[in-house]
CSV table of C-alpha atoms in Angstrom, one decimal:
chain,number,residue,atom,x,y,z
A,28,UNK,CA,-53.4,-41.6,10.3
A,29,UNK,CA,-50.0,-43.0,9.9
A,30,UNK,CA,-47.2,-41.5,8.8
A,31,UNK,CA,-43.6,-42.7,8.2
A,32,UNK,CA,-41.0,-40.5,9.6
A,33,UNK,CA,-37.4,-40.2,8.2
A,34,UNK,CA,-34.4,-37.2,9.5
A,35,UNK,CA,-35.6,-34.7,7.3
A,36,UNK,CA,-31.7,-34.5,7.1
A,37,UNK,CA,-28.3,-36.1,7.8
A,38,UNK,CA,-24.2,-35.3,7.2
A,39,UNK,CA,-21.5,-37.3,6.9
A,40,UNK,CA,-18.0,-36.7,6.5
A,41,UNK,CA,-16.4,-37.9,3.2
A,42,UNK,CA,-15.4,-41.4,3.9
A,43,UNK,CA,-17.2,-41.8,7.0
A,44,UNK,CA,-20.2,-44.0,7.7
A,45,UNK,CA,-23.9,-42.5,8.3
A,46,UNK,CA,-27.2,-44.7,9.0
A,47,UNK,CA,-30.5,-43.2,8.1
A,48,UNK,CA,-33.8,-44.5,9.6
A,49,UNK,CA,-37.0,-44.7,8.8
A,50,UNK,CA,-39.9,-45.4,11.1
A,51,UNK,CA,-43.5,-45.8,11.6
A,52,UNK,CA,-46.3,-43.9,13.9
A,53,UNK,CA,-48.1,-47.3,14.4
A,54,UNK,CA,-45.3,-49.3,15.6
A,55,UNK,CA,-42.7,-51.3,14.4
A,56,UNK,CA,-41.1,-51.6,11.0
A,57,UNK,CA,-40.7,-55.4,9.2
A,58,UNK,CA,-39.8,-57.3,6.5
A,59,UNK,CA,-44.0,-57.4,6.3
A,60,UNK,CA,-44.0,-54.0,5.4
A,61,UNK,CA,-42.3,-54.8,2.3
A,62,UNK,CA,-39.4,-51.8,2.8
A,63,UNK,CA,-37.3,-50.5,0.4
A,64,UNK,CA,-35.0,-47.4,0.3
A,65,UNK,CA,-34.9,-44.9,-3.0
A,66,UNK,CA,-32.3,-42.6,-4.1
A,67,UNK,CA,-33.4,-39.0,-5.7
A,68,UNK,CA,-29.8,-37.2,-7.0
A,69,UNK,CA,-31.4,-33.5,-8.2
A,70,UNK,CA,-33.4,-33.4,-11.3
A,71,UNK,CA,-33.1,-37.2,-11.4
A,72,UNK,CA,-35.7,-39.8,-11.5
A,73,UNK,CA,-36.0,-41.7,-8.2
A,74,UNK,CA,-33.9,-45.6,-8.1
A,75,UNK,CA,-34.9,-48.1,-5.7
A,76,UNK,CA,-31.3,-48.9,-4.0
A,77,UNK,CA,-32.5,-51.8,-1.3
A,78,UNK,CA,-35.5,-53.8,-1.5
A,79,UNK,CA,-36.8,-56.5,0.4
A,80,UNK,CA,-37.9,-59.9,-0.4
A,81,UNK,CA,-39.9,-62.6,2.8
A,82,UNK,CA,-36.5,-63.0,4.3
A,83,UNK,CA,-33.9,-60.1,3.3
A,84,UNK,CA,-33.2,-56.6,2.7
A,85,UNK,CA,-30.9,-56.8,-0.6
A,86,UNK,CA,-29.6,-54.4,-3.2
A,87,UNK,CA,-30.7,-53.8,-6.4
A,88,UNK,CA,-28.5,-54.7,-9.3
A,89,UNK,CA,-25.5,-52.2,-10.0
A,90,UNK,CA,-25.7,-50.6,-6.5
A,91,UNK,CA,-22.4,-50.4,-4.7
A,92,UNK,CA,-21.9,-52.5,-1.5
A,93,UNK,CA,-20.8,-49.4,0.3
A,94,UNK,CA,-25.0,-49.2,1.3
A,95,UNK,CA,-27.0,-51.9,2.8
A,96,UNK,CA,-30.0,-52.5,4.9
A,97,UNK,CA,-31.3,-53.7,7.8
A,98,UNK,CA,-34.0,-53.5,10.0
A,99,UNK,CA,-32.7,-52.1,13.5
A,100,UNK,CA,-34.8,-52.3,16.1
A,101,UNK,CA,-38.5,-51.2,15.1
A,102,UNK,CA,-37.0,-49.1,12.6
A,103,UNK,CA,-36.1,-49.6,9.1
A,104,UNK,CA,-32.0,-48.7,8.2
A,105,UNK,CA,-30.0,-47.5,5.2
A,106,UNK,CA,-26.2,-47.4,6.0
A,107,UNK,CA,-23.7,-45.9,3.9
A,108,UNK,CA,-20.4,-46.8,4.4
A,109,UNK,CA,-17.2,-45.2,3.0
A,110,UNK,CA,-19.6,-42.0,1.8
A,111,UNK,CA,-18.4,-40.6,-1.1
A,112,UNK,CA,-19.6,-37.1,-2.4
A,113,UNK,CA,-22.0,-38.7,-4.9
A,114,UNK,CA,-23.8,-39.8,-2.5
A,115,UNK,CA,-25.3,-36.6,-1.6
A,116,UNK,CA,-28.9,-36.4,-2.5
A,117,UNK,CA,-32.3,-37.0,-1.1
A,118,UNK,CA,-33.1,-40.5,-0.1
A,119,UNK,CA,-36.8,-42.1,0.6
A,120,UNK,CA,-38.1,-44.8,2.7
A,121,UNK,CA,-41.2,-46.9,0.8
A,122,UNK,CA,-43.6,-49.2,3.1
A,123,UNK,CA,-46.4,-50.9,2.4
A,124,UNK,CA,-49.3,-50.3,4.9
A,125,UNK,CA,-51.6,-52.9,3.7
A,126,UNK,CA,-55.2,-53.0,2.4
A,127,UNK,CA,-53.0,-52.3,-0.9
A,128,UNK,CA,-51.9,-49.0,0.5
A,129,UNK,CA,-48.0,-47.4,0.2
A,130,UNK,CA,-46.6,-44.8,2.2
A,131,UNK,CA,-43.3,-42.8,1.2
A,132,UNK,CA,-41.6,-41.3,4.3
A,133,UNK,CA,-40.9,-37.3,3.9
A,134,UNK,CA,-37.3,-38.0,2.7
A,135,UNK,CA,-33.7,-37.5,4.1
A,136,UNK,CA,-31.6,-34.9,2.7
A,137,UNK,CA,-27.9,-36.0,3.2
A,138,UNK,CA,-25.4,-33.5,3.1
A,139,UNK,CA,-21.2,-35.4,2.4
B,14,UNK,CA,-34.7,-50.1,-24.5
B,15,UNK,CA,-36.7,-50.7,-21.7
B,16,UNK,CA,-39.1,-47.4,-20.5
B,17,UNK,CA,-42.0,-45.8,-19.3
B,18,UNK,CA,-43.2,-42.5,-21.0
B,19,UNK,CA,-45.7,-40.6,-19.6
B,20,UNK,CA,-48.0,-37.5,-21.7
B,21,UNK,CA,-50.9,-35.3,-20.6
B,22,UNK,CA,-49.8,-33.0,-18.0
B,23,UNK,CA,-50.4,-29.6,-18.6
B,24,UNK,CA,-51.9,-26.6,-16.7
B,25,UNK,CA,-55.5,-26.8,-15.4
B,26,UNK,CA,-57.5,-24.4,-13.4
B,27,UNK,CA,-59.4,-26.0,-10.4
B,28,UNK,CA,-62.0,-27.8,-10.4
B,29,UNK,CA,-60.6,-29.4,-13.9
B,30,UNK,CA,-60.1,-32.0,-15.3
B,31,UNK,CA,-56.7,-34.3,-17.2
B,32,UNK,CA,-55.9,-37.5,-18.2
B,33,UNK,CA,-52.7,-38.5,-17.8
B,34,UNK,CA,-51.1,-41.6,-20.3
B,35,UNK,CA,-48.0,-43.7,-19.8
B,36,UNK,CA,-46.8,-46.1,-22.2
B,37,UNK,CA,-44.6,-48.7,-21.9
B,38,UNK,CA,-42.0,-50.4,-24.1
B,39,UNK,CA,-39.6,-53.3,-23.7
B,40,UNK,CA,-41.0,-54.5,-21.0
B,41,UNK,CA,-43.6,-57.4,-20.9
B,42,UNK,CA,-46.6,-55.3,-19.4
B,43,UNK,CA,-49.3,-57.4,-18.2
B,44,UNK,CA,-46.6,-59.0,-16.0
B,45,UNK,CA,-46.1,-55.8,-13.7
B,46,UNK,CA,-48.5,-54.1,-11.0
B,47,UNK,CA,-48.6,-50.6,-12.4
B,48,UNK,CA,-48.9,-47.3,-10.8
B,49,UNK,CA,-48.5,-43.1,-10.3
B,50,UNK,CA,-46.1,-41.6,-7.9
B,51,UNK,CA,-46.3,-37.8,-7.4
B,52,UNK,CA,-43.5,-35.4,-6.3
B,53,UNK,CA,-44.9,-31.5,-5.7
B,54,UNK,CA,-42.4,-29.0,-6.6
B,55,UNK,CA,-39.6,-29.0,-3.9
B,56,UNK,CA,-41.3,-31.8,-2.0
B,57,UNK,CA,-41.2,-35.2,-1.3
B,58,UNK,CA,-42.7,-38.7,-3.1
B,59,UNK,CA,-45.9,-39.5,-2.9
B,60,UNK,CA,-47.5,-42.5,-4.3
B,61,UNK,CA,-50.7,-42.0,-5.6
B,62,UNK,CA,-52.7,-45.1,-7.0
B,63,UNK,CA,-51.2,-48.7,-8.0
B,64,UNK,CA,-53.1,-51.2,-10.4
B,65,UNK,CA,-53.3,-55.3,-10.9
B,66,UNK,CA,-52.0,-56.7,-14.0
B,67,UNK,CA,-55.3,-57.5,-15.1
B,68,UNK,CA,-57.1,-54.6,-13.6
B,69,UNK,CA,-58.8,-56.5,-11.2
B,70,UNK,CA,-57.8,-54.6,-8.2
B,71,UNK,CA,-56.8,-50.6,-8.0
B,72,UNK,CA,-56.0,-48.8,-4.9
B,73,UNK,CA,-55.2,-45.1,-4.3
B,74,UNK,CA,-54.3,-42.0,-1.0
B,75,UNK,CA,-57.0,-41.6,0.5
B,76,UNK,CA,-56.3,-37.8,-0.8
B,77,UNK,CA,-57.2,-38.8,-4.2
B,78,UNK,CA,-59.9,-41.5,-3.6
B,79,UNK,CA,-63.1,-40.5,-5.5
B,80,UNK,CA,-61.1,-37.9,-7.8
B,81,UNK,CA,-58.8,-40.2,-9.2
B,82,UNK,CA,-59.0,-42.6,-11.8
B,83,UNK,CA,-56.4,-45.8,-12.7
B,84,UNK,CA,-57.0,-47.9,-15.3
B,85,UNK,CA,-54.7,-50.1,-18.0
B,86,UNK,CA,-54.7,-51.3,-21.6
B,87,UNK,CA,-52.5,-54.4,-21.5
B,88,UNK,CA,-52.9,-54.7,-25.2
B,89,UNK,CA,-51.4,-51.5,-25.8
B,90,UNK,CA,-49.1,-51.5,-23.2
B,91,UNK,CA,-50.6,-48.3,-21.6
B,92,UNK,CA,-51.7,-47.1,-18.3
B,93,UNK,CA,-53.8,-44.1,-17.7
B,94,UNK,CA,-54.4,-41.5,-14.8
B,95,UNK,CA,-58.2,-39.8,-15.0
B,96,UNK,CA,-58.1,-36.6,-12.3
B,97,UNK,CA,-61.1,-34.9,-11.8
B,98,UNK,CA,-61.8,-32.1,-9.1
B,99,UNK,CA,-58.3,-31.1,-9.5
B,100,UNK,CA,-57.1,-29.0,-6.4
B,101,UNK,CA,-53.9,-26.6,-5.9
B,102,UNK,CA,-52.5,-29.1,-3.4
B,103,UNK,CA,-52.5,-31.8,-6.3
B,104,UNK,CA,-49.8,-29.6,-8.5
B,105,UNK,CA,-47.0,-32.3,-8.8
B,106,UNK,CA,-44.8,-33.9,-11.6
B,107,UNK,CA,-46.5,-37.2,-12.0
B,108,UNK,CA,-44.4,-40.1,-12.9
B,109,UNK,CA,-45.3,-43.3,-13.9
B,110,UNK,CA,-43.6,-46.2,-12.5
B,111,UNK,CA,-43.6,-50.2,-12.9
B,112,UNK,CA,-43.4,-52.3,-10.1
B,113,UNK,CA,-41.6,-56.0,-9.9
B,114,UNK,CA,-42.1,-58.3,-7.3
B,115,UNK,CA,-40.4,-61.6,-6.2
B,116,UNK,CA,-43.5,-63.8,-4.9
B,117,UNK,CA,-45.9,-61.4,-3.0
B,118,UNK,CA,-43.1,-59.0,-2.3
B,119,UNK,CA,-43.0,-55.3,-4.4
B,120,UNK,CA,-40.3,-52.9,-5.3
B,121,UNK,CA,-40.3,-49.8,-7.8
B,122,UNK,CA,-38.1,-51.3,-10.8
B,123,UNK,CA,-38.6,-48.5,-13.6
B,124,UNK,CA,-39.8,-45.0,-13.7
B,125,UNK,CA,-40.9,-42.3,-16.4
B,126,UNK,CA,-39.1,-39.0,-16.9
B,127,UNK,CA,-42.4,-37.5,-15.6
B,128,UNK,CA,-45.1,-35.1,-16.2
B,129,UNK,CA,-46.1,-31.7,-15.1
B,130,UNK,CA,-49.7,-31.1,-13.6
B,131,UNK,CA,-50.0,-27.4,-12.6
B,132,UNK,CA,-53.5,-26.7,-11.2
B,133,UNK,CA,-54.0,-23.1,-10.7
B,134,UNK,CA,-56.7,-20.1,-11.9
C-alpha cells in the first residue's frame, strides 16, 4: 500500500522561509511522478501552486515567486520564502503512482 | 467565464445510491482528462476517479473500485459520478475538477465549488 507522507504541520515566522516535503513509502520522489503542490486557504477550493512538466517543477500562472519547488533528495519540496500571513492554510502534495493511479499526501497545515 | 459546476449531492442512507453531475463551461471539454476529488469533512484531498477525453480509459481508489461509476458526455460538456453501495466512510464534498497537461504531463487546472454527499441512516 503506498502512501505519501507530508508534516501534518509546519510554522514559520512572518518573513521567514519554511520548506515543506512530501515523500513516498516506496521510494524516491521524481519528476516521473508527475508532482505538483496545492494550496487549500479555509472554505476555499483547492489551486495547484507548482506543477511539473518532463524537466521542471514551475509555477502556475499568477503565483508569487516567493514559492517554488524542487525535488530534494528523494523527496518532493515546496519552499516559501519571505512568508507572509496569507500564506497560512493547508497545502497538498499530488503524485501520480501510475497504472493511471493519484495519490494526495495527508496535507500540511502551516501556521505564519 | 471558465467553470466547472457540480449537482447531485444530497443525503443518502447506506447502502444507497447518487449520481453526481458536473458541467462544464468555457472550456473546450473533450480536450481535458476529467475527474472527482473528494475532501471528507475536516480531512484531507482525496482523488477518486479520473476519465480520458474520449472515455476510452477510467481509473479510480481502489476504495471505490466496483462502487463507483465515471463516465462523460463530451457533447454536452458533462461529466458524471454513479456511486452505489454508498458507505459512512464515503461522506465527503465531492468536487469536480479538470485536468491540463503539457505532453504526457497532468496538473489540476480548474475545480468546482463542490458537492455535499452525506451517507448516513
Amino acid at each position: 500500500q503506498t502512501v505519501v507522507t507530508q508534516e501534518p504541520s509546519f510554522s514559520v515566522s512572518p518573513g521567514g522561509t519554511v520548506t515543506l516535503t512530501c515523500g513516498l513509502s516506496s521510494g524516491s520522489v521524481s519528476i516521473n511522478h508527475q508532482p505538483s503542490w496545492l494550496q487549500q486557504t479555509p472554505g476555499q477550493t483547492p489551486r495547484t501552486l507548482i506543477y511539473s512538466t518532463n524537466t521542471r517543477l514551475t509555477r502556475s500562472s499568477g503565483v508569487p515567486d516567493r514559492f517554488s519547488g524542487s525535488i530534494l533528495g528523494n523527496k518532493l519540496a515546496l519552499t516559501i520564502t519571505g512568508a507572509q500571513a496569507d500564506d497560512e492554510c493547508e497545502y497538498y502534495c499530488l503524485l501520480y503512482i501510475g497504472s493511471g493511479i493519484w495519490m494526495f499526501g495527508g496535507g500540511t497545515k502551516l501556521t505564519v | 467565464e471558465v467553470q466547472l459546476v457540480e449537482s447531485g449531492g444530497g443525503l443518502v442512507q447506506p447502502g444507497g445510491s447518487l449520481r453526481l453531475s458536473c458541467g462544464a463551461s468555457g472550456l473546450t471539454f473533450n480536450n481535458h482528462w476529467m475527474g472527482w476529488v473528494r475532501q471528507a469533512p475536516g480531512k484531507g484531498l482525496e482523488w477518486v476517479a479520473n476519465i480520458k477525453q474520449d472515455g476510452s480509459a477510467k481509473y479510480y481508489v481502489d476504495s471505490v473500485k466496483g462502487r463507483f461509476t465515471i463516465s462523460r458526455d463530451n457533447a454536452q460538456s458533462s461529466q458524471y459520478l454513479q456511486m452505489a453501495s454508498l458507505r459512512v466512510e464515503d461522506t465527503a464534498v465531492y468536487y469536480c475538477v479538470q485536468w491540463g497537461h503539457i505532453d504526457n504531463w497532468h496538473r489540476l487546472d480548474l475545480w468546482g465549488r463542490g458537492t455535499l454527499v452525506t451517507v448516513s441512516s
